[in-house]
mmCIF file of C-alpha atoms and ligand atoms in Angstrom:
data_model
loop_
_atom_site.group_PDB
_atom_site.id
_atom_site.type_symbol
_atom_site.label_atom_id
_atom_site.label_comp_id
_atom_site.label_asym_id
_atom_site.label_seq_id
_atom_site.Cartn_x
_atom_site.Cartn_y
_atom_site.Cartn_z
ATOM 1 C CA MET A 1299 -12.200 -4.579 0.322
ATOM 2 C CA ASN A 1300 -13.350 -2.287 3.093
ATOM 3 C CA ILE A 1301 -12.121 0.243 5.639
ATOM 4 C CA GLU A 1302 -13.673 0.208 9.081
ATOM 5 C CA THR A 1303 -13.518 2.867 11.780
ATOM 6 C CA SER A 1304 -15.299 3.356 15.075
ATOM 7 C CA ALA A 1305 -16.022 6.178 17.519
ATOM 8 C CA PRO A 1306 -17.604 6.228 20.982
ATOM 9 C CA GLY A 1307 -20.771 7.998 22.026
ATOM 10 C CA LYS A 1308 -20.572 10.607 24.756
ATOM 11 C CA CYS A 1309 -22.408 11.672 27.828
ATOM 12 C CA ILE A 1310 -22.289 15.143 29.353
ATOM 13 C CA LEU A 1311 -21.527 15.464 33.059
ATOM 14 C CA PHE A 1312 -22.090 19.207 33.264
ATOM 15 C CA GLY A 1313 -22.762 22.183 31.089
ATOM 16 C CA GLU A 1314 -24.952 21.191 28.139
ATOM 17 C CA HIS A 1315 -26.728 24.152 26.527
ATOM 18 C CA ALA A 1316 -24.650 26.645 28.540
ATOM 19 C CA VAL A 1317 -21.601 25.465 26.551
ATOM 20 C CA VAL A 1318 -23.246 26.718 23.357
ATOM 21 C CA PHE A 1319 -22.985 30.182 24.988
ATOM 22 C CA GLY A 1320 -19.299 29.582 25.814
ATOM 23 C CA GLN A 1321 -19.665 28.343 29.423
ATOM 24 C CA PRO A 1322 -17.493 25.452 30.699
ATOM 25 C CA ALA A 1323 -18.645 21.855 30.278
ATOM 26 C CA VAL A 1324 -17.377 18.292 30.642
ATOM 27 C CA ALA A 1325 -18.221 15.243 28.543
ATOM 28 C CA VAL A 1326 -17.117 11.627 28.865
ATOM 29 C CA ALA A 1327 -16.675 9.063 26.074
ATOM 30 C CA ILE A 1328 -18.881 6.043 26.786
ATOM 31 C CA GLU A 1329 -18.341 2.349 26.047
ATOM 32 C CA GLN A 1330 -21.029 2.237 23.384
ATOM 33 C CA ARG A 1331 -19.659 2.854 19.859
ATOM 34 C CA ILE A 1332 -20.586 3.343 16.235
ATOM 35 C CA HIS A 1333 -18.735 1.367 13.557
ATOM 36 C CA VAL A 1334 -18.572 2.649 10.001
ATOM 37 C CA SER A 1335 -17.441 0.467 7.130
ATOM 38 C CA ILE A 1336 -16.917 1.828 3.605
ATOM 39 C CA SER A 1337 -16.038 0.156 0.332
ATOM 40 C CA PRO A 1338 -15.868 1.500 -3.244
ATOM 41 C CA ILE A 1339 -18.614 0.460 -5.661
ATOM 42 C CA GLU A 1340 -19.281 0.729 -9.383
ATOM 43 C CA GLY A 1341 -21.775 3.301 -10.634
ATOM 44 C CA GLU A 1342 -22.780 6.810 -9.763
ATOM 45 C CA TYR A 1343 -24.784 6.473 -6.564
ATOM 46 C CA TRP A 1344 -23.711 5.848 -2.990
ATOM 47 C CA LYS A 1345 -25.303 3.037 -1.043
ATOM 48 C CA LEU A 1346 -26.181 3.011 2.629
ATOM 49 C CA GLU A 1347 -27.008 -0.310 4.278
ATOM 50 C CA GLY A 1348 -27.552 -1.770 0.797
ATOM 51 C CA GLY A 1349 -30.147 0.858 -0.301
ATOM 52 C CA ARG A 1350 -29.619 4.052 -2.301
ATOM 53 C CA PHE A 1351 -28.114 6.841 -0.172
ATOM 54 C CA ASP A 1352 -30.587 9.674 0.411
ATOM 55 C CA SER A 1353 -28.649 12.895 1.094
ATOM 56 C CA LYS A 1354 -31.702 14.622 2.643
ATOM 57 C CA LYS A 1355 -32.116 11.900 5.245
ATOM 58 C CA HIS A 1356 -28.397 11.918 6.061
ATOM 59 C CA PRO A 1357 -27.201 15.540 6.084
ATOM 60 C CA HIS A 1358 -24.154 14.663 8.214
ATOM 61 C CA LEU A 1359 -22.844 12.114 5.744
ATOM 62 C CA ASN A 1360 -23.748 14.335 2.812
ATOM 63 C CA MET A 1361 -21.662 17.216 4.122
ATOM 64 C CA LEU A 1362 -18.736 14.884 4.780
ATOM 65 C CA ARG A 1363 -19.033 13.648 1.225
ATOM 66 C CA LYS A 1364 -18.668 17.211 -0.060
ATOM 67 C CA GLN A 1365 -15.736 17.898 2.256
ATOM 68 C CA LEU A 1366 -13.710 14.747 1.818
ATOM 69 C CA TRP A 1367 -14.986 12.756 -1.121
ATOM 70 C CA PRO A 1368 -15.863 15.170 -3.986
ATOM 71 C CA LYS A 1369 -17.414 13.423 -6.966
ATOM 72 C CA ALA A 1370 -16.304 16.327 -9.177
ATOM 73 C CA LYS A 1371 -12.703 15.247 -8.567
ATOM 74 C CA GLY A 1372 -13.402 11.674 -9.533
ATOM 75 C CA ALA A 1373 -14.060 10.117 -6.114
ATOM 76 C CA PRO A 1374 -15.846 6.793 -6.696
ATOM 77 C CA ALA A 1375 -19.244 5.933 -5.230
ATOM 78 C CA LEU A 1376 -19.116 4.219 -1.844
ATOM 79 C CA SER A 1377 -21.148 1.655 -0.026
ATOM 80 C CA ILE A 1378 -21.493 2.445 3.691
ATOM 81 C CA GLU A 1379 -22.510 0.130 6.518
ATOM 82 C CA ILE A 1380 -23.175 1.544 9.982
ATOM 83 C CA LYS A 1381 -23.580 -0.534 13.088
ATOM 84 C CA GLY A 1382 -23.215 -0.012 16.802
ATOM 85 C CA ASP A 1383 -24.927 0.214 20.144
ATOM 86 C CA ILE A 1384 -25.347 3.981 20.688
ATOM 87 C CA PRO A 1385 -29.095 4.672 20.779
ATOM 88 C CA ARG A 1386 -29.934 7.228 18.057
ATOM 89 C CA ALA A 1387 -31.224 10.768 18.682
ATOM 90 C CA SER A 1388 -31.086 10.326 22.442
ATOM 91 C CA GLY A 1389 -28.391 12.763 23.577
ATOM 92 C CA LEU A 1390 -25.535 10.248 23.494
ATOM 93 C CA GLY A 1391 -23.697 11.788 20.560
ATOM 94 C CA SER A 1392 -24.677 9.200 17.960
ATOM 95 C CA SER A 1393 -24.594 11.779 15.151
ATOM 96 C CA ALA A 1394 -21.227 13.189 16.253
ATOM 97 C CA ALA A 1395 -19.803 9.657 16.593
ATOM 98 C CA LEU A 1396 -21.069 8.849 13.101
ATOM 99 C CA SER A 1397 -19.555 12.037 11.645
ATOM 100 C CA VAL A 1398 -16.216 11.491 13.353
ATOM 101 C CA ALA A 1399 -15.987 7.795 12.427
ATOM 102 C CA ALA A 1400 -17.074 8.476 8.832
ATOM 103 C CA ALA A 1401 -14.552 11.357 8.523
ATOM 104 C CA ALA A 1402 -11.814 8.981 9.712
ATOM 105 C CA ALA A 1403 -12.906 6.315 7.212
ATOM 106 C CA LEU A 1404 -12.928 8.770 4.294
ATOM 107 C CA ARG A 1405 -9.525 10.153 5.249
ATOM 108 C CA ALA A 1406 -8.072 6.637 5.482
ATOM 109 C CA ALA A 1407 -9.666 5.862 2.117
ATOM 110 C CA ARG A 1408 -8.050 8.822 0.336
ATOM 111 C CA GLY A 1409 -4.859 9.216 2.357
ATOM 112 C CA ARG A 1410 -3.205 12.563 2.926
ATOM 113 C CA TRP A 1411 -0.640 14.430 0.852
ATOM 114 C CA CYS A 1412 2.110 16.064 2.854
ATOM 115 C CA THR A 1413 5.500 17.620 2.367
ATOM 116 C CA GLN A 1414 8.472 17.334 4.618
ATOM 117 C CA SER A 1415 10.399 20.301 5.927
ATOM 118 C CA GLU A 1416 14.210 20.312 5.927
ATOM 119 C CA GLN A 1417 14.011 19.389 9.614
ATOM 120 C CA GLY A 1418 11.906 16.382 8.687
ATOM 121 C CA ASP A 1419 8.598 17.803 10.012
ATOM 122 C CA ILE A 1420 5.467 16.653 8.201
ATOM 123 C CA ILE A 1421 3.452 19.544 6.696
ATOM 124 C CA TRP A 1422 -0.022 18.734 5.438
ATOM 125 C CA THR A 1423 -0.825 19.915 1.937
ATOM 126 C CA GLU A 1424 -4.445 18.917 2.407
ATOM 127 C CA GLY A 1425 -6.868 18.526 5.256
ATOM 128 C CA TYR A 1426 -7.974 20.395 8.375
ATOM 129 C CA SER A 1427 -6.297 20.997 11.691
ATOM 130 C CA SER A 1428 -6.548 23.445 14.566
ATOM 131 C CA LEU A 1429 -2.932 24.294 13.663
ATOM 132 C CA ILE A 1430 -3.756 25.253 10.062
ATOM 133 C CA PRO A 1431 -5.543 28.598 9.872
ATOM 134 C CA ASP A 1432 -5.714 28.959 6.065
ATOM 135 C CA THR A 1433 -8.353 26.279 5.440
ATOM 136 C CA ASP A 1434 -12.011 26.281 6.427
ATOM 137 C CA ALA A 1435 -13.579 23.062 7.688
ATOM 138 C CA TYR A 1436 -16.865 24.952 8.117
ATOM 139 C CA ALA A 1437 -17.165 25.742 4.398
ATOM 140 C CA PRO A 1438 -19.942 23.747 2.730
ATOM 141 C CA GLU A 1439 -17.593 22.284 0.093
ATOM 142 C CA GLU A 1440 -14.054 20.985 0.186
ATOM 143 C CA SER A 1441 -11.681 23.807 1.117
ATOM 144 C CA GLY A 1442 -8.814 21.980 2.751
ATOM 145 C CA GLN A 1443 -6.398 22.166 -0.156
ATOM 146 C CA ARG A 1444 -3.052 23.843 0.296
ATOM 147 C CA ALA A 1445 -1.881 23.193 -3.242
ATOM 148 C CA HIS A 1446 0.777 25.873 -3.032
ATOM 149 C CA LEU A 1447 2.674 23.548 -0.684
ATOM 150 C CA PHE A 1448 2.654 20.657 -3.079
ATOM 151 C CA ASP A 1449 6.023 19.920 -4.632
ATOM 152 C CA SER A 1450 8.286 17.118 -5.768
ATOM 153 C CA SER A 1451 9.042 16.167 -2.170
ATOM 154 C CA SER A 1452 5.353 15.491 -1.429
ATOM 155 C CA LEU A 1453 4.584 12.195 0.207
ATOM 156 C CA HIS A 1454 1.325 10.324 0.509
ATOM 157 C CA LEU A 1455 0.403 9.084 3.964
ATOM 158 C CA THR A 1456 -2.114 6.259 4.091
ATOM 159 C CA GLY A 1457 -3.980 4.193 6.681
ATOM 160 C CA VAL A 1458 -3.612 5.093 10.327
ATOM 161 C CA GLU A 1459 -0.851 7.616 9.525
ATOM 162 C CA ALA A 1460 -3.319 9.697 7.506
ATOM 163 C CA VAL A 1461 -6.059 9.729 10.160
ATOM 164 C CA ASN A 1462 -6.033 12.477 12.767
ATOM 165 C CA ALA A 1463 -8.375 13.027 15.748
ATOM 166 C CA ASP A 1464 -8.155 16.829 15.632
ATOM 167 C CA GLU A 1465 -9.204 16.805 11.963
ATOM 168 C CA CYS A 1466 -12.102 14.396 12.537
ATOM 169 C CA ALA A 1467 -13.273 16.491 15.512
ATOM 170 C CA LEU A 1468 -13.033 19.695 13.468
ATOM 171 C CA ILE A 1469 -15.001 18.325 10.529
ATOM 172 C CA GLY A 1470 -17.420 16.645 12.959
ATOM 173 C CA HIS A 1471 -18.095 19.999 14.638
ATOM 174 C CA ALA A 1472 -18.672 21.692 11.285
ATOM 175 C CA VAL A 1473 -21.138 18.978 10.312
ATOM 176 C CA GLU A 1474 -22.956 19.190 13.682
ATOM 177 C CA ALA A 1475 -23.141 22.991 13.454
ATOM 178 C CA ALA A 1476 -24.679 22.782 9.979
ATOM 179 C CA ALA A 1477 -27.251 20.247 11.231
ATOM 180 C CA GLN A 1478 -28.081 22.363 14.326
ATOM 181 C CA GLY A 1479 -28.881 25.553 12.448
ATOM 182 C CA GLY A 1480 -25.433 27.026 13.042
ATOM 183 C CA ARG A 1481 -25.554 26.627 16.830
ATOM 184 C CA ALA A 1482 -23.339 23.840 18.149
ATOM 185 C CA SER A 1483 -20.477 23.572 20.568
ATOM 186 C CA PRO A 1484 -17.527 21.338 19.621
ATOM 187 C CA MET A 1485 -18.152 19.178 22.720
ATOM 188 C CA ASP A 1486 -19.763 16.146 21.099
ATOM 189 C CA ALA A 1487 -17.415 15.875 18.124
ATOM 190 C CA SER A 1488 -14.251 16.392 20.184
ATOM 191 C CA THR A 1489 -15.293 13.857 22.843
ATOM 192 C CA CYS A 1490 -16.147 11.244 20.203
ATOM 193 C CA ALA A 1491 -12.831 11.897 18.420
ATOM 194 C CA HIS A 1492 -10.438 12.054 21.374
ATOM 195 C CA GLY A 1493 -12.270 9.831 23.864
ATOM 196 C CA GLY A 1494 -11.592 9.986 27.618
ATOM 197 C CA VAL A 1495 -12.923 13.023 29.450
ATOM 198 C CA VAL A 1496 -13.039 16.327 27.558
ATOM 199 C CA LEU A 1497 -13.313 19.740 29.179
ATOM 200 C CA LEU A 1498 -14.421 22.862 27.344
ATOM 201 C CA SER A 1499 -13.826 26.234 28.862
ATOM 202 C CA ASP A 1500 -13.697 29.924 28.135
ATOM 203 C CA THR A 1501 -10.058 29.961 29.300
ATOM 204 C CA ILE A 1502 -7.062 27.637 29.180
ATOM 205 C CA GLU A 1503 -7.354 25.533 32.338
ATOM 206 C CA GLU A 1504 -4.523 24.329 34.517
ATOM 207 C CA GLY A 1505 -4.471 20.689 35.533
ATOM 208 C CA SER A 1506 -5.656 19.339 32.166
ATOM 209 C CA LYS A 1507 -3.846 18.721 28.901
ATOM 210 C CA TYR A 1508 -4.652 21.536 26.479
ATOM 211 C CA LEU A 1509 -5.894 20.307 23.114
ATOM 212 C CA TYR A 1510 -6.821 23.317 20.962
ATOM 213 C CA GLN A 1511 -9.140 26.242 20.427
ATOM 214 C CA ARG A 1512 -12.311 26.138 18.364
ATOM 215 C CA GLN A 1513 -14.272 29.099 17.099
ATOM 216 C CA LEU A 1514 -17.661 29.334 15.460
ATOM 217 C CA ARG A 1515 -19.557 32.331 14.221
ATOM 218 C CA MET A 1516 -23.108 32.278 15.627
ATOM 219 C CA ASP A 1517 -25.647 34.984 14.889
ATOM 220 C CA ASP A 1518 -23.599 38.156 15.447
ATOM 221 C CA GLU A 1519 -21.029 36.739 17.817
ATOM 222 C CA THR A 1520 -18.022 34.507 17.428
ATOM 223 C CA ARG A 1521 -17.930 31.858 20.137
ATOM 224 C CA THR A 1522 -14.573 30.583 21.342
ATOM 225 C CA TRP A 1523 -13.922 27.355 23.248
ATOM 226 C CA GLU A 1524 -10.661 26.068 24.714
ATOM 227 C CA LEU A 1525 -10.644 22.277 24.719
ATOM 228 C CA HIS A 1526 -8.746 20.037 27.124
ATOM 229 C CA ASP A 1527 -8.171 16.370 27.762
ATOM 230 C CA VAL A 1528 -8.832 15.768 31.479
ATOM 231 C CA GLY A 1529 -7.192 12.323 31.452
ATOM 232 C CA THR A 1530 -8.507 9.657 33.798
ATOM 233 C CA PRO A 1531 -9.478 11.224 37.126
ATOM 234 C CA GLU A 1532 -8.283 9.387 40.213
ATOM 235 C CA GLY A 1533 -10.881 6.924 41.457
ATOM 236 C CA ALA A 1534 -12.636 6.779 38.071
ATOM 237 C CA ALA A 1535 -12.337 2.981 38.009
ATOM 238 C CA GLU A 1536 -14.736 2.721 40.977
ATOM 239 C CA VAL A 1537 -17.592 4.738 39.499
ATOM 240 C CA TYR A 1538 -19.954 4.012 36.626
ATOM 241 C CA LEU A 1539 -22.274 5.944 34.422
ATOM 242 C CA VAL A 1540 -25.739 4.471 34.183
ATOM 243 C CA ILE A 1541 -27.624 5.938 31.270
ATOM 244 C CA GLY A 1542 -31.402 5.820 31.227
ATOM 245 C CA ASN A 1543 -33.265 6.359 27.988
ATOM 246 C CA THR A 1544 -36.794 7.785 28.075
ATOM 247 C CA GLY A 1545 -37.407 6.716 24.474
ATOM 248 C CA VAL A 1546 -38.881 10.197 23.887
ATOM 249 C CA TYR A 1547 -37.597 11.627 20.600
ATOM 250 C CA ALA A 1548 -36.328 15.210 20.839
ATOM 251 C CA PRO A 1549 -33.987 16.542 18.146
ATOM 252 C CA THR A 1550 -31.014 18.532 19.466
ATOM 253 C CA SER A 1551 -31.546 21.343 16.960
ATOM 254 C CA GLU A 1552 -35.034 22.059 18.380
ATOM 255 C CA GLN A 1553 -33.863 22.113 22.008
ATOM 256 C CA VAL A 1554 -30.899 24.356 21.171
ATOM 257 C CA ALA A 1555 -33.184 26.730 19.244
ATOM 258 C CA LYS A 1556 -35.677 26.740 22.142
ATOM 259 C CA VAL A 1557 -33.008 27.874 24.620
ATOM 260 C CA ALA A 1558 -31.699 30.536 22.188
ATOM 261 C CA LYS A 1559 -35.235 31.861 21.761
ATOM 262 C CA ALA A 1560 -35.881 31.972 25.522
ATOM 263 C CA ILE A 1561 -32.691 33.975 26.097
ATOM 264 C CA GLN A 1562 -33.456 36.294 23.215
ATOM 265 C CA LYS A 1563 -36.913 36.967 24.649
ATOM 266 C CA GLU A 1564 -35.688 37.462 28.208
ATOM 267 C CA PRO A 1565 -31.967 38.375 28.135
ATOM 268 C CA GLU A 1566 -31.833 38.345 31.947
ATOM 269 C CA ARG A 1567 -32.159 34.568 31.748
ATOM 270 C CA MET A 1568 -28.515 34.576 30.729
ATOM 271 C CA ARG A 1569 -27.988 34.427 34.517
ATOM 272 C CA GLU A 1570 -29.242 30.830 34.440
ATOM 273 C CA ILE A 1571 -26.707 29.989 31.746
ATOM 274 C CA GLU A 1572 -23.965 31.588 33.837
ATOM 275 C CA THR A 1573 -25.087 29.647 36.925
ATOM 276 C CA ILE A 1574 -24.745 26.405 34.977
ATOM 277 C CA GLY A 1575 -21.207 27.569 34.178
ATOM 278 C CA ILE A 1576 -20.490 28.115 37.895
ATOM 279 C CA ILE A 1577 -21.827 24.654 38.756
ATOM 280 C CA ALA A 1578 -19.757 23.112 35.947
ATOM 281 C CA ARG A 1579 -16.643 24.811 37.263
ATOM 282 C CA ARG A 1580 -17.315 23.360 40.742
ATOM 283 C CA GLY A 1581 -17.806 19.941 39.133
ATOM 284 C CA ILE A 1582 -14.524 20.267 37.239
ATOM 285 C CA GLU A 1583 -12.639 21.049 40.454
ATOM 286 C CA ALA A 1584 -14.204 18.004 42.098
ATOM 287 C CA LEU A 1585 -13.272 15.864 39.104
ATOM 288 C CA ASN A 1586 -9.658 17.043 39.247
ATOM 289 C CA LYS A 1587 -9.521 16.043 42.919
ATOM 290 C CA GLY A 1588 -11.161 12.676 42.224
ATOM 291 C CA ASP A 1589 -13.968 13.687 44.626
ATOM 292 C CA PHE A 1590 -16.820 11.841 42.944
ATOM 293 C CA ASP A 1591 -19.330 12.604 45.717
ATOM 294 C CA ALA A 1592 -18.903 16.293 44.880
ATOM 295 C CA VAL A 1593 -19.020 15.521 41.142
ATOM 296 C CA GLY A 1594 -22.403 13.858 41.716
ATOM 297 C CA ARG A 1595 -23.697 16.810 43.738
ATOM 298 C CA ALA A 1596 -22.732 19.191 40.933
ATOM 299 C CA MET A 1597 -24.590 16.976 38.449
ATOM 300 C CA THR A 1598 -27.745 17.087 40.555
ATOM 301 C CA GLU A 1599 -27.510 20.880 40.916
ATOM 302 C CA ASN A 1600 -27.012 21.120 37.168
ATOM 303 C CA GLN A 1601 -30.253 19.179 36.664
ATOM 304 C CA VAL A 1602 -32.160 21.727 38.764
ATOM 305 C CA MET A 1603 -30.928 24.486 36.454
ATOM 306 C CA LEU A 1604 -31.702 22.497 33.295
ATOM 307 C CA ARG A 1605 -35.260 21.968 34.530
ATOM 308 C CA GLY A 1606 -35.567 25.700 35.101
ATOM 309 C CA LEU A 1607 -34.321 26.305 31.585
ATOM 310 C CA GLY A 1608 -37.181 24.149 30.304
ATOM 311 C CA VAL A 1609 -35.148 21.374 28.685
ATOM 312 C CA SER A 1610 -36.090 18.539 31.019
ATOM 313 C CA CYS A 1611 -39.423 16.721 30.658
ATOM 314 C CA PRO A 1612 -41.607 14.562 32.938
ATOM 315 C CA GLU A 1613 -40.113 11.318 31.596
ATOM 316 C CA LEU A 1614 -36.550 12.530 32.288
ATOM 317 C CA ASP A 1615 -37.546 13.764 35.759
ATOM 318 C CA THR A 1616 -39.036 10.337 36.552
ATOM 319 C CA LEU A 1617 -35.824 8.513 35.612
ATOM 320 C CA VAL A 1618 -33.640 11.036 37.463
ATOM 321 C CA ARG A 1619 -35.795 10.558 40.610
ATOM 322 C CA ALA A 1620 -35.617 6.775 40.290
ATOM 323 C CA ALA A 1621 -31.825 6.795 39.987
ATOM 324 C CA ALA A 1622 -31.201 9.322 42.787
ATOM 325 C CA PRO A 1623 -31.285 7.036 45.870
ATOM 326 C CA SER A 1624 -28.550 4.723 44.572
ATOM 327 C CA SER A 1625 -26.369 7.333 42.893
ATOM 328 C CA LEU A 1626 -23.999 10.167 43.664
ATOM 329 C CA GLY A 1627 -25.873 12.442 41.283
ATOM 330 C CA ALA A 1628 -28.177 12.314 38.271
ATOM 331 C CA LYS A 1629 -29.258 14.633 35.490
ATOM 332 C CA LEU A 1630 -30.411 14.712 31.902
ATOM 333 C CA THR A 1631 -27.579 14.405 29.409
ATOM 334 C CA GLY A 1632 -27.431 16.039 25.993
ATOM 335 C CA ALA A 1633 -30.044 18.377 24.645
ATOM 336 C CA GLY A 1634 -32.946 17.097 26.800
ATOM 337 C CA GLY A 1635 -36.654 17.376 26.010
ATOM 338 C CA GLY A 1636 -36.510 13.542 25.957
ATOM 339 C CA GLY A 1637 -33.577 11.299 25.191
ATOM 340 C CA CYS A 1638 -31.330 10.226 28.038
ATOM 341 C CA MET A 1639 -30.395 10.930 31.632
ATOM 342 C CA VAL A 1640 -27.183 9.869 33.332
ATOM 343 C CA ALA A 1641 -26.487 8.790 36.883
ATOM 344 C CA LEU A 1642 -23.031 8.625 38.437
ATOM 345 C CA THR A 1643 -22.977 5.642 40.751
ATOM 346 C CA ARG A 1644 -20.921 3.103 42.667
ATOM 347 C CA GLN A 1645 -23.806 0.620 42.479
ATOM 348 C CA PRO A 1646 -24.464 0.352 38.743
ATOM 349 C CA GLU A 1647 -26.705 -2.733 38.858
ATOM 350 C CA ILE A 1648 -29.020 -1.221 41.490
ATOM 351 C CA THR A 1649 -29.261 2.080 39.576
ATOM 352 C CA LEU A 1650 -29.858 0.192 36.329
ATOM 353 C CA GLU A 1651 -32.754 -1.773 37.846
ATOM 354 C CA ALA A 1652 -34.268 1.379 39.388
ATOM 355 C CA ILE A 1653 -34.279 3.121 35.998
ATOM 356 C CA LYS A 1654 -35.824 0.090 34.309
ATOM 357 C CA ALA A 1655 -38.495 -0.171 37.017
ATOM 358 C CA ALA A 1656 -39.366 3.486 36.332
ATOM 359 C CA GLY A 1657 -39.983 2.723 32.656
ATOM 360 C CA GLY A 1658 -36.639 3.544 31.016
ATOM 361 C CA THR A 1659 -34.225 1.379 29.114
ATOM 362 C CA ALA A 1660 -30.775 1.519 30.623
ATOM 363 C CA LEU A 1661 -27.147 0.773 29.977
ATOM 364 C CA ILE A 1662 -23.946 0.913 31.999
ATOM 365 C CA SER A 1663 -20.706 2.504 30.888
ATOM 366 C CA SER A 1664 -17.337 2.809 32.531
ATOM 367 C CA PHE A 1665 -15.917 6.291 32.966
ATOM 368 C CA GLY A 1666 -13.911 7.519 29.957
ATOM 369 C CA ASN A 1667 -13.258 5.302 26.929
ATOM 370 C CA VAL A 1668 -10.999 5.240 23.899
ATOM 371 C CA GLY A 1669 -11.789 7.724 21.107
ATOM 372 C CA MET A 1670 -12.091 7.321 17.344
ATOM 373 C CA ARG A 1671 -9.928 4.602 15.819
ATOM 374 C CA LEU A 1672 -9.176 2.847 12.578
ATOM 375 C CA GLU A 1673 -10.376 -0.742 13.059
ATOM 376 C CA LYS A 1674 -9.464 -2.111 9.641
ATOM 377 C CA GLY A 1675 -7.316 -0.475 6.981
ATOM 378 C CA ILE A 1676 -6.242 -1.512 3.489
ATOM 379 C CA GLU A 1677 -3.015 -1.415 1.518
ATOM 380 C CA GLY A 1678 -3.062 1.947 -0.311
ATOM 381 C CA THR A 1679 -6.243 3.952 -0.856
ATOM 382 C CA PHE A 1680 -9.616 3.709 -2.656
ATOM 383 C CA TRP A 1681 -9.039 6.995 -4.451
ATOM 384 C CA ASN A 1682 -6.257 9.517 -4.643
ATOM 385 C CA PRO A 1683 -7.274 13.122 -5.353
ATOM 386 C CA LEU A 1684 -4.022 13.769 -7.233
ATOM 387 C CA THR A 1685 -4.078 10.896 -9.711
HETATM 388 C C1 LIG B 2118 -25.817 18.263 22.839
HETATM 389 O O1 LIG B 2118 -25.225 17.009 23.041
HETATM 390 C C2 LIG B 2118 -25.257 19.291 23.746
HETATM 391 C C3 LIG B 2118 -25.790 20.703 23.584
HETATM 392 O O2 LIG B 2118 -25.078 21.501 24.524
HETATM 393 C C4 LIG B 2118 -25.584 21.244 22.193
HETATM 394 C C5 LIG B 2118 -24.138 21.522 21.843
HETATM 395 O O3 LIG B 2118 -23.280 21.539 22.713
HETATM 396 O O4 LIG B 2118 -23.897 21.742 20.641
HETATM 397 C C6 LIG B 2118 -27.253 20.802 23.934
#
């Protein structure tokens, strides 16, 4: 008896790092996905891939466990299997995809208690949503209970009805923020949860479907992002993303901390962050018009700024140079310092070969893919927090 979910990886077209400071950015869900399968097991300890689960090695899963599967309330131990084709720690959102898919699996496995208003609207009595202000997904332990709403009319949603992309994105962001020393934008988690093309901005943008607002307290400031679903831009079926992996390991938390430190030391470098925001805005306009030549140019300009910021590296520069002649634009994607670059191209095979010839491994993705989903449910739940 198992529940299986999946979520896509992501690649950032414009705005990484600057988005942590609240500047606009765009990310695209890629074809490559993570699949998470969970099943209940006897005994006290969780298992991961057949071995004993080590919470220190898997902080993302450990936080999710505290949020959604509290042992203190009688949640049984689980066995987790993870598979997929998103390269790990390479800027393609593998940790966000894992968090989002695992959050969906745990929610499906416990269901969701709700009440129904007189008008028939469903009101959650547990869980997290951008529409529910009186719970805190960012708290280190479960805090999504709204027990005061629980009454005799409560109903228990299970399976796909219990799973919600906004919730998975919200918990995913909280988990990412904890893993990145408190500094993380909601870009990765929201793109992995909702799929397609996701736009983050400092204002509500016209021309895209508004999703929700996210806020996170960082150092002394509260950052605010407005998230949007861009939909499928016109002409997207004729372009491809070719992703080149340097194989150089560079944890996101270190790159994010490096940029924060550089700005703290020289506050005038905030201008560079703002310039990335201006380039991203130009890229967004191009995307809305379906002008992929201009989208590519904005990506290449963005790369120049990222190099200046010190988050590129020789291996990334080599792959970006190799991809340039056959693409509309190319840049690093994600936190940089290693990991992956992305090229936007109409000639994916040629770009792919050029990246490989320059020493990278490469993969092709179409533009915008389906978000988190429940692949296999069960009748009922593994555990019900109210029984
Ligand atoms: C990582 O995929 C993107 C960064 O902008 C960090 C973040 O947004 O949290 C570098």
